[in-house]
CSV table of C-alpha atoms and ligand atoms in Angstrom, one decimal:
chain,number,residue,atom,x,y,z
A,1,MET,CA,19.5,30.5,12.5
A,2,SER,CA,17.8,28.5,14.6
A,3,ASN,CA,19.8,25.9,16.3
A,4,LYS,CA,17.1,22.8,16.3
A,5,LYS,CA,17.5,20.2,14.4
A,6,ARG,CA,15.8,20.8,10.9
A,7,ILE,CA,14.7,18.2,8.4
A,8,GLY,CA,12.9,18.1,4.9
A,9,ILE,CA,10.4,15.5,3.6
A,10,LEU,CA,9.1,15.3,0.3
A,11,THR,CA,7.0,12.6,-1.9
A,12,SER,CA,8.5,11.5,-5.3
A,13,GLY,CA,6.9,9.5,-8.1
A,14,GLY,CA,3.7,8.7,-8.6
A,15,ASP,CA,1.0,9.3,-5.8
A,16,CYS,CA,-0.9,6.7,-4.1
A,17,ALA,CA,-3.0,6.3,-1.0
A,18,GLY,CA,-1.0,6.5,2.4
A,19,LEU,CA,1.4,9.5,1.8
A,20,ASN,CA,-0.2,12.0,3.7
A,21,ALA,CA,-0.3,9.5,6.9
A,22,VAL,CA,3.4,9.1,6.2
A,23,ILE,CA,3.8,13.1,6.3
A,24,ARG,CA,2.1,13.2,9.7
A,25,SER,CA,4.0,10.0,11.5
A,26,VAL,CA,7.1,12.1,10.5
A,27,VAL,CA,5.9,15.5,11.2
A,28,ASN,CA,4.8,14.2,14.8
A,29,ALA,CA,7.6,11.8,15.5
A,30,ALA,CA,9.9,14.7,14.5
A,31,SER,CA,8.3,17.2,16.5
A,32,LEU,CA,8.1,15.2,19.6
A,33,LYS,CA,12.1,15.5,19.4
A,34,GLY,CA,12.0,19.2,19.1
A,35,TRP,CA,13.2,18.9,15.3
A,36,GLU,CA,11.7,21.2,12.6
A,37,VAL,CA,10.2,20.1,9.6
A,38,TYR,CA,10.0,21.1,6.4
A,39,GLY,CA,7.7,19.8,3.6
A,40,ILE,CA,9.5,20.3,0.0
A,41,LYS,CA,6.8,20.7,-2.6
A,42,PHE,CA,6.8,18.7,-5.9
A,43,GLY,CA,9.2,16.2,-5.1
A,44,THR,CA,12.9,17.3,-5.8
A,45,ASP,CA,11.5,20.0,-8.2
A,46,GLY,CA,10.9,22.3,-4.6
A,47,LEU,CA,14.7,22.2,-3.7
A,48,THR,CA,15.8,22.3,-7.7
A,49,ASN,CA,13.6,25.0,-8.9
A,50,ARG,CA,13.8,28.8,-8.0
A,51,PRO,CA,12.5,30.2,-5.8
A,52,LEU,CA,12.4,27.1,-3.7
A,53,GLN,CA,9.0,25.8,-2.6
A,54,TYR,CA,8.4,24.5,0.7
A,55,GLU,CA,6.3,24.8,3.6
A,56,ILE,CA,7.2,24.5,7.3
A,57,LEU,CA,4.9,21.5,8.7
A,58,THR,CA,4.1,21.3,12.4
A,59,PRO,CA,1.7,18.6,14.0
A,60,GLU,CA,-1.1,21.3,13.9
A,61,ASN,CA,-1.3,21.2,10.2
A,62,PHE,CA,-2.4,17.6,10.4
A,63,SER,CA,-4.2,17.5,13.8
A,64,ASP,CA,-7.4,19.0,12.7
A,65,SER,CA,-7.1,18.3,9.1
A,66,PRO,CA,-8.7,15.9,6.7
A,67,TRP,CA,-5.5,15.3,5.1
A,68,PRO,CA,-3.8,12.4,6.7
A,69,ARG,CA,-7.0,10.4,5.9
A,70,LEU,CA,-7.0,11.2,2.3
A,71,SER,CA,-5.2,10.1,-0.8
A,72,GLY,CA,-3.0,12.2,-3.0
A,73,SER,CA,0.2,14.2,-1.7
A,74,TYR,CA,-0.5,17.1,0.3
A,75,LEU,CA,3.3,18.1,-0.8
A,76,GLY,CA,2.6,17.1,-4.3
A,77,SER,CA,5.0,14.6,-6.3
A,78,LEU,CA,7.2,14.5,-9.3
A,79,ASN,CA,6.5,11.7,-11.7
A,80,SER,CA,8.4,12.7,-14.8
A,81,GLY,CA,11.9,11.0,-14.1
A,82,VAL,CA,15.2,12.6,-14.9
A,83,LYS,CA,17.5,12.5,-18.0
A,84,LEU,CA,21.0,11.5,-17.3
A,85,GLU,CA,22.2,14.7,-18.9
A,86,SER,CA,20.3,16.7,-16.2
A,87,MET,CA,21.5,14.8,-13.3
A,88,GLU,CA,24.7,17.0,-12.6
A,89,GLU,CA,22.8,20.2,-13.0
A,90,LEU,CA,19.9,19.0,-11.0
A,91,SER,CA,22.2,17.4,-8.1
A,92,LYS,CA,23.8,20.7,-7.7
A,93,ARG,CA,20.9,22.9,-7.6
A,94,PHE,CA,19.3,20.6,-5.1
A,95,GLY,CA,22.2,20.9,-2.8
A,96,GLU,CA,22.3,24.4,-2.8
A,97,GLY,CA,18.5,24.3,-2.2
A,98,ALA,CA,19.2,22.1,0.7
A,99,ARG,CA,21.9,24.5,2.0
A,100,GLU,CA,19.7,27.2,1.8
A,101,LEU,CA,17.1,25.7,3.8
A,102,GLU,CA,20.1,24.3,6.6
A,103,LEU,CA,18.6,20.8,6.1
A,104,GLU,CA,20.5,18.2,8.3
A,105,ALA,CA,18.3,15.2,6.7
A,106,LEU,CA,15.7,14.6,4.1
A,107,VAL,CA,12.9,12.0,4.5
A,108,VAL,CA,12.0,10.4,1.0
A,109,ILE,CA,8.6,8.8,0.3
A,110,GLY,CA,9.2,7.2,-3.1
A,111,GLY,CA,9.7,4.1,-5.3
A,112,ASP,CA,12.8,2.0,-6.0
A,113,GLY,CA,14.0,4.9,-8.8
A,114,SER,CA,13.4,7.8,-6.6
A,115,MET,CA,15.3,6.2,-3.9
A,116,ASN,CA,18.0,5.7,-6.4
A,117,ILE,CA,18.3,9.2,-7.7
A,118,VAL,CA,17.6,11.2,-4.2
A,119,SER,CA,20.1,9.2,-2.3
A,120,ASN,CA,22.7,10.4,-4.8
A,121,TYR,CA,22.0,13.7,-4.7
A,122,CYS,CA,21.8,13.6,-0.7
A,123,HIS,CA,25.1,12.1,-0.6
A,124,LYS,CA,26.7,14.7,-3.0
A,125,ALA,CA,24.9,17.7,-0.8
A,126,GLY,CA,26.2,15.9,2.6
A,127,ILE,CA,22.8,15.3,4.3
A,128,LYS,CA,21.5,12.3,5.9
A,129,MET,CA,18.6,10.5,4.0
A,130,VAL,CA,16.0,7.8,4.9
A,131,GLY,CA,13.8,6.3,2.3
A,132,ILE,CA,9.8,5.3,2.9
A,133,PRO,CA,8.7,2.9,0.1
A,134,LYS,CA,5.3,3.8,-1.5
A,135,THR,CA,3.8,2.6,-4.7
A,136,ILE,CA,0.9,0.8,-6.2
A,137,ASP,CA,3.3,-1.3,-8.2
A,138,ASN,CA,4.5,-3.0,-5.1
A,139,ASP,CA,7.8,-3.4,-7.1
A,140,THR,CA,10.3,-2.2,-4.5
A,141,PRO,CA,12.7,-4.7,-3.4
A,142,ILE,CA,13.2,-6.0,-0.1
A,143,THR,CA,9.9,-4.4,1.4
A,144,ASP,CA,7.0,-7.0,1.5
A,145,SER,CA,4.7,-4.1,1.2
A,146,SER,CA,4.9,-0.4,0.0
A,147,VAL,CA,2.4,2.3,1.4
A,148,GLY,CA,-0.4,2.6,-1.3
A,149,PHE,CA,-0.6,-1.2,-2.6
A,150,ALA,CA,-3.1,-2.5,-0.6
A,151,THR,CA,-5.7,0.5,-1.2
A,152,ALA,CA,-5.0,0.3,-5.0
A,153,ALA,CA,-5.5,-3.7,-4.9
A,154,GLN,CA,-8.8,-2.7,-3.1
A,155,VAL,CA,-10.1,-0.5,-6.0
A,156,CYS,CA,-9.2,-2.9,-8.3
A,157,CYS,CA,-11.3,-5.7,-6.6
A,158,GLU,CA,-14.2,-3.3,-6.0
A,159,ALA,CA,-14.1,-2.8,-10.1
A,160,LEU,CA,-14.5,-6.0,-10.3
A,161,ASP,CA,-17.3,-6.6,-8.1
A,162,SER,CA,-19.1,-3.9,-10.1
A,163,LEU,CA,-17.9,-5.1,-13.4
A,164,ILE,CA,-19.2,-8.9,-12.8
A,165,LEU,CA,-23.0,-7.8,-12.1
A,166,THR,CA,-22.9,-6.2,-15.6
A,167,ALA,CA,-21.2,-8.9,-17.3
A,168,ARG,CA,-23.8,-11.2,-16.1
A,169,SER,CA,-26.5,-9.1,-17.4
A,170,HIS,CA,-25.0,-9.0,-20.9
A,171,ASN,CA,-23.4,-12.4,-21.3
A,172,ARG,CA,-19.9,-10.9,-21.2
A,173,ALA,CA,-16.3,-11.3,-20.8
A,174,LEU,CA,-15.2,-7.9,-19.4
A,175,ILE,CA,-11.5,-7.2,-19.6
A,176,LEU,CA,-10.0,-4.8,-16.4
A,177,GLU,CA,-6.8,-3.3,-17.7
A,178,VAL,CA,-4.9,-2.3,-14.3
A,179,MET,CA,-1.4,-0.4,-13.7
A,180,GLY,CA,1.8,-2.0,-12.2
A,181,ARG,CA,3.9,-1.3,-15.1
A,182,ASP,CA,6.6,-4.2,-15.3
A,183,ALA,CA,5.3,-6.0,-12.4
A,184,GLY,CA,2.0,-8.1,-11.9
A,185,HIS,CA,1.6,-7.7,-8.3
A,186,LEU,CA,-1.3,-5.5,-8.4
A,187,ALA,CA,-3.1,-7.5,-11.3
A,188,MET,CA,-2.3,-10.6,-9.6
A,189,HIS,CA,-3.8,-9.5,-6.0
A,190,SER,CA,-6.8,-7.5,-7.9
A,191,ALA,CA,-7.5,-10.9,-9.6
A,192,LEU,CA,-7.3,-13.2,-6.7
A,193,ALA,CA,-9.5,-10.9,-4.3
A,194,GLY,CA,-12.1,-9.9,-7.4
A,195,MET,CA,-12.1,-13.9,-8.1
A,196,ALA,CA,-11.3,-13.3,-12.2
A,197,ASP,CA,-11.3,-16.2,-14.4
A,198,VAL,CA,-8.2,-14.8,-16.2
A,199,CYS,CA,-5.2,-12.9,-15.0
A,200,LEU,CA,-2.3,-12.1,-17.5
A,201,VAL,CA,0.9,-10.6,-15.8
A,202,PRO,CA,3.8,-9.5,-17.5
A,203,GLU,CA,6.0,-12.4,-15.8
A,204,ILE,CA,4.1,-15.2,-17.2
A,205,PRO,CA,3.7,-15.8,-21.0
A,206,TYR,CA,0.1,-16.5,-22.4
A,207,LYS,CA,-1.8,-17.6,-25.1
A,208,ILE,CA,-4.9,-16.2,-26.7
A,209,ASP,CA,-6.1,-19.8,-27.7
A,210,SER,CA,-5.6,-20.8,-24.0
A,211,ILE,CA,-7.8,-17.7,-22.8
A,212,ILE,CA,-10.6,-18.9,-25.2
A,213,ALA,CA,-10.1,-22.5,-24.1
A,214,LYS,CA,-11.0,-20.9,-20.6
A,215,LEU,CA,-14.1,-19.0,-21.9
A,216,LYS,CA,-15.5,-22.3,-23.8
A,217,ALA,CA,-15.3,-24.3,-20.4
A,218,ILE,CA,-17.0,-21.4,-18.7
A,219,LYS,CA,-19.4,-21.5,-21.2
A,220,ALA,CA,-19.7,-25.5,-21.2
A,221,SER,CA,-20.3,-25.0,-17.5
A,222,GLY,CA,-23.4,-22.9,-17.9
A,223,ARG,CA,-21.6,-19.5,-16.9
A,224,ASN,CA,-22.6,-17.0,-19.6
A,225,HIS,CA,-19.9,-14.1,-18.3
A,226,ALA,CA,-16.3,-13.9,-17.4
A,227,LEU,CA,-14.0,-11.4,-15.9
A,228,ILE,CA,-10.5,-11.1,-17.4
A,229,VAL,CA,-7.7,-8.8,-15.5
A,230,VAL,CA,-4.8,-7.8,-17.7
A,231,SER,CA,-1.7,-5.9,-16.3
A,232,GLU,CA,-0.7,-2.8,-18.6
A,233,GLY,CA,2.8,-4.1,-18.8
A,234,VAL,CA,1.7,-7.5,-20.4
A,235,LYS,CA,2.9,-7.6,-24.1
A,236,ARG,CA,0.8,-8.8,-27.0
A,237,GLU,CA,1.2,-12.2,-28.2
A,238,ASP,CA,3.8,-11.5,-30.8
A,239,GLY,CA,5.9,-10.2,-27.9
A,240,GLU,CA,5.6,-6.4,-28.6
A,241,HIS,CA,4.6,-3.8,-26.0
A,242,VAL,CA,1.2,-1.9,-26.7
A,243,SER,CA,2.1,1.6,-25.7
A,244,ALA,CA,-0.1,4.5,-25.6
A,245,SER,CA,2.8,7.4,-25.5
A,246,THR,CA,6.0,8.7,-23.9
A,247,ASN,CA,6.8,10.5,-21.0
A,248,LYS,CA,8.8,13.7,-20.8
A,249,ILE,CA,12.0,11.8,-20.6
A,250,GLY,CA,10.6,9.5,-23.6
A,251,GLU,CA,10.4,6.2,-21.1
A,252,THR,CA,7.0,4.2,-22.5
A,253,VAL,CA,3.8,4.9,-20.7
A,254,TYR,CA,2.0,1.6,-20.9
A,255,GLY,CA,-1.8,1.3,-21.8
A,256,GLY,CA,-3.9,-0.3,-24.4
A,257,ILE,CA,-3.4,-4.1,-23.9
A,258,GLY,CA,-7.0,-4.6,-22.7
A,259,GLN,CA,-8.2,-3.3,-26.0
A,260,TYR,CA,-5.8,-5.5,-27.8
A,261,LEU,CA,-7.0,-8.2,-26.0
A,262,SER,CA,-10.5,-7.6,-26.5
A,263,ALA,CA,-10.1,-7.3,-30.4
A,264,GLU,CA,-8.1,-10.5,-30.5
A,265,LEU,CA,-10.8,-12.1,-28.3
A,266,ASN,CA,-14.0,-11.0,-30.4
A,267,LYS,CA,-12.1,-11.9,-33.7
A,268,ARG,CA,-11.8,-15.7,-32.7
A,269,TYR,CA,-14.6,-16.6,-30.3
A,270,LYS,CA,-18.0,-14.9,-30.6
A,271,GLU,CA,-19.9,-16.6,-27.7
A,272,PHE,CA,-18.9,-13.8,-25.2
A,273,GLN,CA,-18.9,-10.2,-26.2
A,274,THR,CA,-16.4,-8.3,-24.8
A,275,ARG,CA,-15.6,-4.8,-23.3
A,276,VAL,CA,-12.8,-2.8,-21.4
A,277,THR,CA,-12.4,-1.0,-18.7
A,278,THR,CA,-9.0,0.9,-18.0
A,279,LEU,CA,-8.9,1.8,-14.2
A,280,GLY,CA,-6.3,4.4,-14.8
A,281,HIS,CA,-5.3,6.7,-12.0
A,282,VAL,CA,-8.4,6.1,-9.8
A,283,GLN,CA,-6.2,3.2,-8.7
A,284,ARG,CA,-4.0,5.8,-6.9
A,285,SER,CA,-6.6,7.5,-5.0
A,286,GLY,CA,-8.5,5.1,-3.2
A,287,HIS,CA,-9.6,6.0,0.5
A,288,PRO,CA,-6.4,4.8,2.3
A,289,LEU,CA,-7.1,1.3,3.6
A,290,ALA,CA,-6.3,0.8,7.5
A,291,PHE,CA,-3.4,-1.3,6.8
A,292,ASP,CA,-1.7,1.4,4.6
A,293,ARG,CA,-2.3,4.0,7.1
A,294,ILE,CA,-0.9,1.5,9.8
A,295,LEU,CA,2.0,1.0,7.6
A,296,ALA,CA,2.6,4.8,6.9
A,297,THR,CA,2.5,5.5,10.6
A,298,MET,CA,5.2,3.0,11.4
A,299,PHE,CA,7.3,3.5,8.5
A,300,GLY,CA,7.4,7.3,9.5
A,301,ALA,CA,8.2,6.7,13.4
A,302,LYS,CA,11.0,4.4,12.1
A,303,ALA,CA,12.4,7.0,9.8
A,304,ILE,CA,12.7,9.5,12.8
A,305,GLU,CA,14.2,6.7,15.0
A,306,LEU,CA,16.9,6.1,12.3
A,307,LEU,CA,17.7,9.8,11.6
A,308,ASP,CA,17.8,10.3,15.8
A,309,ALA,CA,20.4,7.4,16.0
A,310,GLY,CA,22.8,9.4,13.1
A,311,LEU,CA,22.0,6.8,10.5
A,312,THR,CA,21.8,7.5,6.6
A,313,ASN,CA,21.2,6.1,3.4
A,314,ARG,CA,18.7,3.4,5.0
A,315,MET,CA,15.1,2.5,3.7
A,316,VAL,CA,12.5,1.2,5.8
A,317,VAL,CA,10.6,-1.8,5.3
A,318,TRP,CA,8.1,-4.2,6.3
A,319,LYS,CA,9.3,-7.7,6.0
A,320,ASN,CA,8.1,-10.9,7.8
A,321,ASN,CA,5.5,-9.0,9.9
A,322,HIS,CA,8.1,-6.6,11.2
A,323,ILE,CA,9.6,-2.9,10.6
A,324,ALA,CA,13.2,-3.1,9.4
A,325,ASP,CA,15.7,-1.3,7.6
A,326,TYR,CA,18.1,-1.7,4.8
A,327,ASP,CA,21.0,0.3,2.9
A,328,ILE,CA,19.4,1.8,-0.2
A,329,ASP,CA,22.6,0.8,-2.1
A,330,ASP,CA,21.3,-2.9,-1.6
A,331,VAL,CA,17.8,-2.2,-2.4
A,332,VAL,CA,18.8,-0.2,-5.5
A,333,LYS,CA,21.1,-3.4,-6.3
A,334,GLU,CA,18.4,-5.5,-6.1
A,335,GLY,CA,16.1,-3.9,-8.8
A,336,THR,CA,12.5,-3.9,-9.7
A,337,THR,CA,11.0,-7.1,-7.7
A,338,LEU,CA,8.6,-8.9,-10.2
A,339,LEU,CA,5.9,-11.1,-9.6
A,340,ASN,CA,7.5,-14.6,-8.8
A,341,PRO,CA,5.5,-17.1,-11.2
A,342,HIS,CA,6.0,-19.8,-8.7
A,343,SER,CA,4.6,-17.8,-5.7
A,344,ASP,CA,1.8,-18.9,-3.7
A,345,TYR,CA,-0.5,-15.9,-5.1
A,346,VAL,CA,0.2,-17.6,-8.7
A,347,LYS,CA,-0.6,-21.3,-7.0
A,348,ALA,CA,-3.4,-20.3,-5.5
A,349,ALA,CA,-4.8,-18.5,-8.4
A,350,ARG,CA,-4.5,-21.8,-10.6
A,351,ALA,CA,-5.7,-24.1,-7.8
A,352,CYS,CA,-9.2,-22.0,-8.0
A,353,GLY,CA,-9.0,-22.6,-11.9
A,354,MET,CA,-7.7,-19.2,-13.0
A,355,TYR,CA,-5.8,-18.8,-16.2
A,356,VAL,CA,-2.7,-17.1,-15.4
A,357,GLY,CA,-0.7,-17.9,-18.4
A,358,GLU,CA,1.3,-21.0,-19.6
A,359,GLU,CA,2.9,-23.2,-17.0
B,401,F6P,O1,4.4,3.6,-10.5
B,401,F6P,C1,2.9,4.0,-10.5
B,401,F6P,C2,2.0,4.0,-11.8
B,401,F6P,O2,0.9,4.3,-11.5
B,401,F6P,C3,2.5,2.8,-12.8
B,401,F6P,O3,1.4,1.9,-12.3
B,401,F6P,C4,1.8,3.5,-14.2
B,401,F6P,O4,2.4,2.9,-15.1
B,401,F6P,C5,2.4,4.5,-13.9
B,401,F6P,O5,2.7,5.5,-12.5
B,401,F6P,C6,1.9,5.9,-14.7
B,401,F6P,O6,2.4,7.1,-14.5
B,401,F6P,P1,1.9,8.6,-14.6
B,401,F6P,O7,1.0,9.2,-13.5
B,401,F6P,O8,2.9,9.2,-15.0
B,401,F6P,O9,0.9,8.4,-15.9
């Protein structure tokens, strides 16, 4: 056995832009301290499956490689959730796996759900853990931004820039359905940047009649086209979720609200034809923006600083333009961070004349 400190790193949950920049940063900072880094494959699966799946990572892996600049996860990730009844067995296997690899600590790049599950595993296994928030939904508590969000918003904004051109050619109201689960951050940022006319988010109730009133006003102003952004977590007017399917553990997979909206608008207002674009998983794989790469690099460096100071169960955050860290239990207690209907984002959208739901 080597007497060097050995840590693991894994990516958990849906992938996004900037994950590989985090991995590079952690590996480089750890290596400067003389530590070994084991990259765990496919999230916690790499430690709970047998044989164990991992790869020893060194700065050389990334110094002459395109990976740090790319989206996706070099290590692979796991986005299937965990059934409660499987928790105990998985936690046991995780602990055995971590002990077999002689990991002293683990850096977990994930969303709030992953922070909760993996911090419990680590606690039981007696290994230290630091979390790094990433998600295109930007719904991880306390941090102002998670790795991957800015790039996803850019992908949506570019989609709107494309859609406006064809909308104009064909007198259409084009609907863009974006991801975000129950949080409207991605939809609101996309609509603001892409200058949409309507933005529907799960946090604010809406009326189809009000959307039609907005379209009529656009028509009356002499404009023959419009852009509508809808977040996948928005419910139908009757309060029911539109959902395409369920995942492996039975959670609802959202999708389809754009089609519902299109059908309703076509039924009730004939002046604009509607069509729907569902962006789907391209939102997770945009070319990482500078902001996400920088955040990733600062988060990775901070994670190693915390582990070097012997701290555990911390999540690094970006708060008021500074890197800080919080107890993961406090992060988990906060639950998912939703879009504040009274935020400056919503105010600015309304001030521009965007319909963002009922006031
Ligand atoms: O949490 C990230 C996210 O992209 C959500 O916005 C979306 O609802 C979900 O993951 C999609 O998950 P999957 O990759 O399992 O389809």
